[in-house]
Each structure stands twice: as C-alpha cells, then as structure tokens.
Short mmCIF file of C-alpha atoms in Angstrom, two decimals:
data_model
loop_
_atom_site.label_atom_id
_atom_site.label_comp_id
_atom_site.label_asym_id
_atom_site.label_seq_id
_atom_site.Cartn_x
_atom_site.Cartn_y
_atom_site.Cartn_z
CA MET A 1 25.99 -37.70 17.86
CA LYS A 2 24.75 -38.30 13.94
CA LYS A 3 26.53 -36.19 11.62
CA THR A 4 23.80 -34.36 9.56
CA SER A 5 22.44 -36.00 6.04
CA TRP A 6 22.65 -34.43 2.90
CA PHE A 7 19.67 -33.72 2.64
CA ASN A 8 19.92 -31.26 5.07
CA LYS A 9 22.50 -30.05 4.09
CA GLY A 10 21.31 -29.24 1.71
CA MET A 11 18.37 -27.06 3.52
CA PHE A 12 20.03 -25.13 5.87
CA PHE A 13 21.99 -23.73 2.53
CA ILE A 14 18.81 -23.18 1.43
CA ASN A 15 17.64 -21.20 5.17
CA SER A 16 20.66 -19.72 4.94
CA VAL A 17 20.39 -18.37 1.32
CA LEU A 18 16.94 -17.42 2.24
CA ALA A 19 18.66 -15.06 6.08
CA VAL A 20 20.80 -13.21 3.99
CA LEU A 21 17.84 -11.92 1.63
CA THR A 22 15.70 -11.04 3.72
CA PHE A 23 18.13 -9.84 6.21
CA LEU A 24 18.33 -7.49 2.97
CA ALA A 25 15.53 -6.70 3.28
CA TYR A 26 14.90 -5.52 6.39
CA VAL A 27 18.13 -2.68 5.78
CA LEU A 28 16.26 -1.53 2.70
CA PRO A 29 13.77 0.15 3.68
CA PHE A 30 16.76 3.07 5.34
CA LEU A 31 18.37 3.06 1.89
CA ALA A 32 17.28 4.59 -0.78
CA PRO A 33 16.33 2.69 -4.46
CA LYS A 34 18.62 4.83 -6.39
CA LEU A 35 21.53 3.81 -4.10
CA PHE A 36 20.36 -0.25 -4.88
CA PRO A 37 17.00 -0.02 -6.99
CA LEU A 38 17.89 -3.54 -7.76
CA LEU A 39 17.34 -4.83 -4.64
CA SER A 40 14.90 -2.85 -3.99
CA VAL A 41 12.58 -5.32 -5.34
CA LEU A 42 13.47 -7.66 -2.40
CA THR A 43 10.89 -5.44 0.01
CA LEU A 44 7.47 -6.74 -2.30
CA ILE A 45 8.43 -10.27 -1.27
CA LEU A 46 9.06 -9.20 2.05
CA PRO A 47 6.14 -10.99 3.39
CA LEU A 48 7.26 -13.98 1.03
CA PHE A 49 10.71 -14.30 2.78
CA LEU A 50 9.30 -14.44 6.29
CA ILE A 51 7.07 -17.44 5.58
CA LEU A 52 9.73 -19.36 4.44
CA ASN A 53 11.84 -18.76 7.10
CA GLY A 54 8.84 -19.64 9.31
CA LEU A 55 8.87 -22.95 8.22
CA PHE A 56 12.59 -23.94 7.51
CA PHE A 57 12.08 -22.51 11.99
CA VAL A 58 9.53 -25.69 12.20
CA TYR A 59 11.37 -28.00 10.19
CA TRP A 60 14.42 -27.54 12.43
CA LEU A 61 12.24 -28.23 15.90
CA ILE A 62 10.78 -30.40 14.45
CA GLN A 63 14.04 -32.97 14.68
CA PHE A 64 15.52 -30.52 17.82
CA LYS A 65 18.01 -29.22 15.36
CA LYS A 66 20.54 -26.08 15.99
CA GLN A 67 20.31 -25.25 12.44
CA ILE A 68 16.74 -23.89 14.19
CA ILE A 69 18.90 -21.09 16.02
CA LEU A 70 19.47 -19.27 12.28
CA SER A 71 15.66 -18.74 11.29
CA GLY A 72 15.03 -17.81 15.08
CA LEU A 73 16.67 -15.38 14.88
CA VAL A 74 15.73 -14.22 11.46
CA LEU A 75 12.09 -13.78 12.30
CA LEU A 76 12.96 -12.22 16.04
CA LEU A 77 14.93 -9.44 14.23
CA GLY A 78 11.93 -8.57 12.10
CA ILE A 79 8.57 -9.42 14.47
CA THR A 80 8.22 -5.51 13.72
CA PHE A 81 7.54 -6.41 10.19
CA ILE A 82 4.95 -7.93 11.08
CA ASN A 83 3.16 -6.40 12.15
CA LYS A 84 2.44 -4.71 9.65
CA PHE A 85 2.04 -8.29 7.60
CA TYR A 86 -0.36 -9.39 10.28
CA LYS A 87 -2.74 -7.46 12.29
CA PHE A 88 -4.48 -10.23 15.35
CA SER A 89 -8.73 -8.04 15.18
CA GLN A 90 -9.24 -4.94 17.58
CA VAL A 91 -11.85 -4.30 19.69
CA ASN A 92 -12.67 -1.17 17.47
CA GLN A 93 -13.15 2.01 19.41
CA PRO A 94 -16.41 2.84 20.63
CA VAL A 95 -18.39 5.52 18.04
CA THR A 96 -18.68 9.71 18.38
CA GLU A 97 -20.60 13.08 17.59
CA ASN A 98 -17.11 13.87 16.94
CA ASP A 99 -15.53 11.35 14.71
CA PHE A 100 -15.50 11.12 11.45
CA VAL A 101 -14.54 8.70 8.47
CA VAL A 102 -12.30 8.96 5.00
CA MET A 103 -12.30 6.11 2.63
CA SER A 104 -9.37 6.13 -0.02
CA TYR A 105 -10.62 4.39 -3.86
CA ASN A 106 -8.27 3.16 -6.08
CA VAL A 107 -11.26 2.83 -9.39
CA ARG A 108 -9.55 2.24 -12.38
CA LEU A 109 -11.18 4.54 -13.73
CA PHE A 110 -14.79 3.80 -13.10
CA ASN A 111 -13.24 0.21 -15.83
CA LEU A 112 -13.96 2.32 -18.32
CA PHE A 113 -12.46 0.01 -19.46
CA ASP A 114 -14.18 -2.91 -19.47
CA TRP A 115 -11.68 -4.64 -17.73
CA LEU A 116 -14.35 -6.43 -15.85
CA PRO A 117 -17.12 -8.28 -17.44
CA ASP A 118 -19.99 -6.12 -15.35
CA THR A 119 -20.70 -3.27 -17.15
CA ASP A 120 -22.49 -1.66 -13.58
CA VAL A 121 -19.23 -0.29 -11.62
CA VAL A 122 -20.46 3.13 -11.37
CA SER A 123 -23.42 2.77 -10.17
CA TYR A 124 -21.96 -0.55 -7.45
CA ILE A 125 -19.03 1.81 -6.50
CA ARG A 126 -22.10 4.84 -6.21
CA THR A 127 -24.02 2.42 -3.53
CA PHE A 128 -20.55 1.01 -1.98
CA VAL A 129 -19.85 5.08 -1.09
CA ASN A 130 -23.33 6.02 -0.32
CA ASP A 131 -24.33 2.38 2.18
CA LYS A 132 -20.46 3.49 3.42
CA ASN A 133 -21.04 6.85 4.03
CA PRO A 134 -17.64 7.91 4.73
CA ASP A 135 -17.58 12.34 5.58
CA ILE A 136 -13.96 12.95 3.48
CA LEU A 137 -13.59 10.32 -0.45
CA CYS A 138 -10.17 9.87 -2.13
CA ILE A 139 -10.20 8.31 -5.36
CA GLN A 140 -7.54 7.42 -7.00
CA GLU A 141 -7.47 7.46 -11.30
CA TYR A 142 -10.90 9.45 -11.31
CA SER A 143 -12.58 9.29 -14.96
CA GLU A 144 -15.52 12.63 -15.27
CA SER A 145 -16.92 10.91 -18.29
CA ALA A 146 -18.24 7.84 -15.39
CA ASN A 147 -21.06 10.62 -14.27
CA ILE A 148 -21.02 9.19 -11.11
CA ASP A 149 -23.22 10.99 -9.10
CA LEU A 150 -22.62 12.12 -4.73
CA LYS A 151 -24.60 14.66 -4.50
CA VAL A 152 -24.04 13.67 -0.52
CA TYR A 153 -20.91 15.44 -0.84
CA PRO A 154 -21.16 19.88 -1.00
CA TYR A 155 -17.66 20.19 -1.34
CA LYS A 156 -14.76 18.14 -4.15
CA TYR A 157 -11.47 19.14 -5.96
CA VAL A 158 -10.88 17.44 -8.97
CA TYR A 159 -7.42 17.75 -10.51
CA MET A 160 -7.40 16.00 -14.09
CA GLN A 161 -4.65 15.41 -16.38
CA GLY A 162 -3.60 13.45 -19.87
CA LYS A 163 -4.31 14.39 -23.45
CA LYS A 164 -5.35 11.12 -25.01
CA ILE A 165 -7.13 9.26 -21.66
CA LYS A 166 -7.49 11.07 -18.43
CA THR A 167 -7.43 10.34 -15.07
CA GLY A 168 -7.99 12.55 -11.88
CA MET A 169 -8.12 12.43 -8.42
CA ALA A 170 -11.02 13.31 -6.59
CA ILE A 171 -10.93 14.28 -3.07
CA PHE A 172 -14.93 14.55 -2.13
CA SER A 173 -15.86 15.92 1.60
CA LYS A 174 -18.95 16.63 3.83
CA PHE A 175 -16.92 19.71 4.96
CA PRO A 176 -16.39 23.32 3.60
CA ILE A 177 -12.44 22.95 1.39
CA ILE A 178 -11.59 26.26 2.68
CA ASP A 179 -7.91 25.51 -0.26
CA GLU A 180 -7.10 23.00 -2.37
CA GLY A 181 -3.95 22.14 -4.38
CA HIS A 182 -1.97 19.62 -6.58
CA LEU A 183 1.18 18.68 -6.77
CA VAL A 184 2.80 16.98 -9.76
CA PHE A 185 5.21 14.75 -10.54
CA PRO A 186 8.44 15.39 -13.09
CA GLU A 187 8.26 12.85 -16.35
CA SER A 188 4.80 10.91 -14.89
CA ASN A 189 1.35 10.69 -15.08
CA ASN A 190 1.15 10.49 -10.76
CA CYS A 191 0.38 13.02 -8.90
CA THR A 192 -1.21 14.39 -5.09
CA THR A 193 -4.19 16.41 -4.96
CA PHE A 194 -4.67 17.87 -0.87
CA ALA A 195 -7.79 20.11 0.39
CA ASP A 196 -7.83 21.80 3.66
CA ILE A 197 -10.39 20.55 5.10
CA LYS A 198 -12.74 23.06 7.49
CA LYS A 199 -14.26 20.41 10.52
CA GLY A 200 -16.34 22.19 13.35
CA LYS A 201 -13.29 24.33 14.31
CA ASP A 202 -10.16 22.68 13.45
CA ILE A 203 -8.55 22.37 10.53
CA ILE A 204 -7.42 19.72 8.40
CA ARG A 205 -4.63 19.67 5.10
CA VAL A 206 -5.52 16.36 3.00
CA TYR A 207 -3.19 14.42 1.16
CA ASN A 208 -4.33 11.89 -1.57
CA MET A 209 -1.92 10.12 -3.01
CA GLN A 210 -0.99 8.08 -6.08
CA LEU A 211 2.77 7.27 -7.09
CA GLN A 212 4.40 5.88 -10.09
CA SER A 213 2.97 1.91 -10.34
CA ILE A 214 5.72 -0.32 -11.45
CA LYS A 215 2.80 -1.83 -13.91
CA ILE A 216 2.34 -5.67 -12.74
CA SER A 217 -1.06 -6.84 -13.31
CA PRO A 218 -3.48 -8.57 -11.49
CA ASP A 219 -3.03 -11.55 -12.77
CA VAL A 220 0.56 -11.31 -12.56
CA ASN A 221 1.78 -13.53 -14.92
CA GLU A 222 4.97 -11.58 -15.40
CA ILE A 223 6.09 -12.27 -13.04
CA SER A 224 5.16 -15.84 -12.32
CA GLU A 225 6.75 -16.47 -16.19
CA ASN A 226 10.11 -15.47 -14.98
CA ILE A 227 9.94 -17.71 -11.35
CA ASP A 228 9.61 -20.41 -14.59
CA GLY A 229 12.86 -19.59 -16.31
CA ILE A 230 10.55 -19.14 -19.40
CA ASN A 231 12.50 -16.34 -20.45
CA GLN A 232 14.81 -14.21 -18.73
CA GLN A 233 15.51 -11.55 -20.83
CA LYS A 234 12.33 -10.43 -19.68
CA SER A 235 13.05 -11.13 -16.45
CA GLN A 236 15.34 -8.48 -16.73
CA LEU A 237 12.95 -6.01 -18.51
CA VAL A 238 10.12 -6.90 -15.60
CA PHE A 239 12.84 -6.11 -12.65
CA ASN A 240 14.86 -3.62 -14.62
CA ARG A 241 11.09 -1.46 -15.20
CA ILE A 242 10.52 -1.82 -11.25
CA SER A 243 13.68 -0.27 -10.24
CA ARG A 244 13.51 2.66 -12.37
CA ALA A 245 9.30 2.82 -10.97
CA PHE A 246 11.42 2.99 -7.43
CA ARG A 247 13.50 5.77 -8.21
CA LYS A 248 10.75 7.94 -9.40
CA GLN A 249 8.74 6.84 -5.63
CA GLN A 250 11.31 8.11 -3.77
CA GLN A 251 11.65 11.38 -5.49
CA GLN A 252 7.60 11.89 -6.06
CA ALA A 253 7.79 10.86 -1.88
CA GLU A 254 10.10 13.80 -1.47
CA ILE A 255 7.92 16.36 -2.95
CA LEU A 256 5.76 15.19 -0.88
CA MET A 257 7.53 15.49 2.08
CA ASN A 258 8.89 18.82 1.76
CA HIS A 259 5.54 19.65 0.74
CA ARG A 260 3.61 18.38 3.92
CA ASN A 261 6.35 20.04 6.51
CA THR A 262 5.01 23.14 5.03
CA CYS A 263 1.83 22.60 6.57
CA ASP A 264 1.10 24.07 9.99
CA TYR A 265 -2.02 21.65 10.24
CA PRO A 266 -2.73 18.21 10.99
CA VAL A 267 -2.49 15.93 8.64
CA ILE A 268 -4.23 12.75 6.65
CA ILE A 269 -2.45 10.44 4.18
CA CYS A 270 -4.05 8.38 1.53
CA GLY A 271 -4.31 6.59 -1.03
CA ASP A 272 -2.26 4.62 -3.89
CA MET A 273 1.72 4.04 -2.94
CA ASN A 274 1.95 1.63 -5.39
CA ASN A 275 4.68 0.23 -2.80
CA SER A 276 4.64 -2.72 0.27
CA ALA A 277 5.23 -1.41 4.72
CA TYR A 278 8.67 -2.67 3.83
CA SER A 279 9.67 0.15 0.99
CA TYR A 280 11.95 3.56 2.08
CA VAL A 281 9.32 5.57 0.27
CA TYR A 282 7.20 3.69 2.47
CA ARG A 283 9.09 4.85 5.85
CA ARG A 284 9.43 8.44 4.41
CA VAL A 285 5.73 8.72 2.73
CA LYS A 286 4.68 7.41 7.01
CA GLY A 287 7.29 9.56 8.81
CA ASN A 288 5.49 10.04 11.86
CA LEU A 289 2.52 9.58 11.13
CA ASN A 290 -0.23 6.51 12.30
CA ASP A 291 -0.41 4.01 10.15
CA ALA A 292 -3.89 3.70 10.26
CA PHE A 293 -3.64 -0.83 9.11
CA GLU A 294 -1.76 -0.96 11.99
CA GLU A 295 -2.87 1.17 14.25
CA ALA A 296 -7.05 -0.38 14.65
CA GLY A 297 -6.44 -3.13 11.42
CA SER A 298 -7.00 -6.81 11.56
CA GLY A 299 -6.21 -9.64 9.06
CA PHE A 300 -3.33 -9.50 6.49
CA GLY A 301 -4.81 -5.76 5.39
CA ASN A 302 -4.09 -6.57 1.91
CA THR A 303 -5.71 -3.93 -0.48
CA TYR A 304 -4.38 -5.01 -3.79
CA HIS A 305 -6.10 -7.64 -5.93
CA PHE A 306 -2.77 -9.61 -6.65
CA LYS A 307 -3.23 -14.07 -6.86
CA TYR A 308 0.23 -14.78 -5.12
CA TYR A 309 -0.05 -13.14 -1.57
CA PRO A 310 -1.57 -10.58 0.15
CA ALA A 311 -0.44 -7.15 -1.07
CA ARG A 312 -0.80 -4.37 1.09
CA ILE A 313 -0.02 -0.83 -0.88
CA ASP A 314 -2.87 1.19 -1.00
CA TYR A 315 -2.67 3.74 2.76
CA ILE A 316 -4.69 6.18 5.08
CA PHE A 317 -2.21 7.66 7.39
CA ALA A 318 -2.50 10.56 10.19
CA ASP A 319 -1.28 12.31 12.36
CA SER A 320 -1.39 11.66 16.10
CA ALA A 321 -3.07 14.48 16.91
CA MET A 322 -5.98 12.44 15.56
CA LYS A 323 -6.57 8.36 17.24
CA VAL A 324 -7.18 5.69 14.00
CA LYS A 325 -10.83 4.70 16.16
CA ASN A 326 -11.71 1.91 13.12
CA PHE A 327 -10.23 0.32 9.76
CA GLU A 328 -11.52 -1.40 7.56
CA CYS A 329 -10.56 -2.54 3.90
CA PHE A 330 -13.43 -4.53 1.61
CA GLN A 331 -11.28 -7.64 -0.11
CA ASP A 332 -15.35 -8.33 -0.61
CA PHE A 333 -15.88 -5.75 -3.31
CA VAL A 334 -14.60 -6.19 -6.24
CA ASN A 335 -15.04 -3.56 -9.04
CA SER A 336 -11.10 -2.55 -9.16
CA ASP A 337 -8.02 -3.85 -9.43
CA HIS A 338 -7.89 -2.22 -5.37
CA TYR A 339 -10.24 -2.48 -2.60
CA PRO A 340 -11.60 0.05 -0.49
CA ILE A 341 -10.16 1.31 2.67
CA MET A 342 -11.39 3.05 5.17
CA ALA A 343 -10.42 4.70 8.74
CA ARG A 344 -12.64 6.12 11.57
CA PHE A 345 -10.76 8.90 13.98
CA SER A 346 -11.14 11.53 16.39
CA LEU A 347 -9.84 14.55 16.31
CA ASP A 348 -8.39 15.33 20.06
#
C-alpha cells in the first residue's frame, strides 16, 4: 500500500482545519451572536469555505484518495447552504392582473457625497425606477436633498433621522397606505419603517429595514491588508467592530420580530440586512417567511458591490400566503454600493 506523501499530509491537515471551520459556520446560525461574536464572523465567508471544500473534494477525487470522505461529508451536510449561495435559473410564472411588484434599493444617499464620479445618479435612479415600475418601492439611505421626483407613487411614508446628515427610510406605494410607523433601534443610526398597504380587499404590511452596518467598503482594502498580515492590530480592530455590529444586529432583529408578531396581516420584509444568508440574524428575521431569491431567483444573487466574492445582504421576504413568481437582482445597475432587487408576487 502506497504511503501518503508529506505534501498530501500537509494538504489533508489544511483540509481538516477548513472542515472544522466550516462545521462551526454551519452551527453558528443557530447560536446568538452575543454568545460568540467573533466566531460569527465565519458566517460572512461561508461561501468561500464551500468553494474550498469543493476544490479539496476534486483534489482527492483525482487521486482516488480516501481523504475525499471528509470533504464529501462537509459538502453533504451543507447542501441547504449551497441553495442560499447559488440558484439555477427558474422558470418565471406568467404575469396576471392581480400580481404586484416590490422593489428594494439602498441608494446610498443618491451619491450625495460623490462616491461615484457621475453626478447624475438621481436621474439614473429615477429613470430606472420608472422603467421597472414596481408597485411598492422601499428605499434605504434615502436623502430628501436629492429631490427625486417619483410622482407615479401617490402614497408614501418617509422617516428621516440624524443631526448633521439626514438619512431616511422611504416606502412608496401605488396602493393606499392606511397606517405607518417606524421602529427606532437603541444607540444606532439605523431603523425600520413599516406601512400597512391596502391592495384591493387585502391589507399587506411592508417592513423596510436597515440593520447595523459592519462598515466594510466595497473595495475591502482593510480585509485584504489583514489577510496579507500587514497590520495585525488593525485586523483585530476590524474583527472587533464586526462582532459588535453582529450583537447590535441581533438586538435589532429581536425588535423587528417582536413588532412583526403583533401584526395580523400578511407580511413582506425587505431591505438591507448587512449580513449573509448563513447568519443567525438572517434566520431570525426570515422566520417562517419565504426568501424571494430562493423561491424564484437565479445565479449568485449578490446584492452588494463586493470585490472578492458574491455578497448577498439585501433581501425580500414574504408571507407564505404570497406566491413568489419572479425575483431579479440588477447587478449591471451600478449607482450605489448596493444593487436593486425586485420580486413579483401574487396574493392567494
């Protein structure tokens, strides 16, 4: 029997460490971040873990090595997570008269501080919204100073907060809004708004959320530096900041869910969660709702302009009373650090 080479022994050691980290990432969605805040960071890179385990699986398969069992077991146990990472194309359901469309978009204050070199972002976004023509539009990081003209929506609820820089959460609707309000999160600039919207004989509650940001830029220069080991102290600060954000997100998710539990109407929750689909916060907010991407999306579904791998942090969740007929993420529309997402529903 041929002995395992020193190189393959080293590869299997790396494979084993990766397997342990992946198993931890599988368990973390069921554990509150306040218990293991630093470990919760692993959920952000679970897609990378899945890809690396897949590469190890192929590596051992080519050599017909028994070590393939470890990577195969990891991938088998994570099969439900793979569905959140990538979706094969779905057959879109036919459009009917009673359908309605919901769009969610973090507009980053309509480029108020010129993050993008093009200064006509407001016009681009207005044209885009008019072209896609959603019935309900939820905007995060809304700015009234942009003076965006959305006359197609006769009903709206906008909540602004902040002292020097006013940031808002806005819900626009073609259907009457019969009630509205907002949930303030303690010690945070983030919040959630809601509106009870009357569509025909039905009433739907729409939540527009933005949970605590982990404050990583699209170019993630900090992370790339830390991976290279250039600045260990800075690396620790970054991970501490992320863990604090996860604890705040947990608190904010609890506030949102407690409020949702008092609602008797079918619910849609959409917006910027600032966390992955493998996190405790995702599991808590989603609850028994359907993830529109998982129901009718395709591809990676990345919603954030992240340099290194697909990051899906914006969501549309819907009550099971609503059938998800189509889901789109507009990744070619780059006028913010987020991409717009849109879903078509029918109310049974």
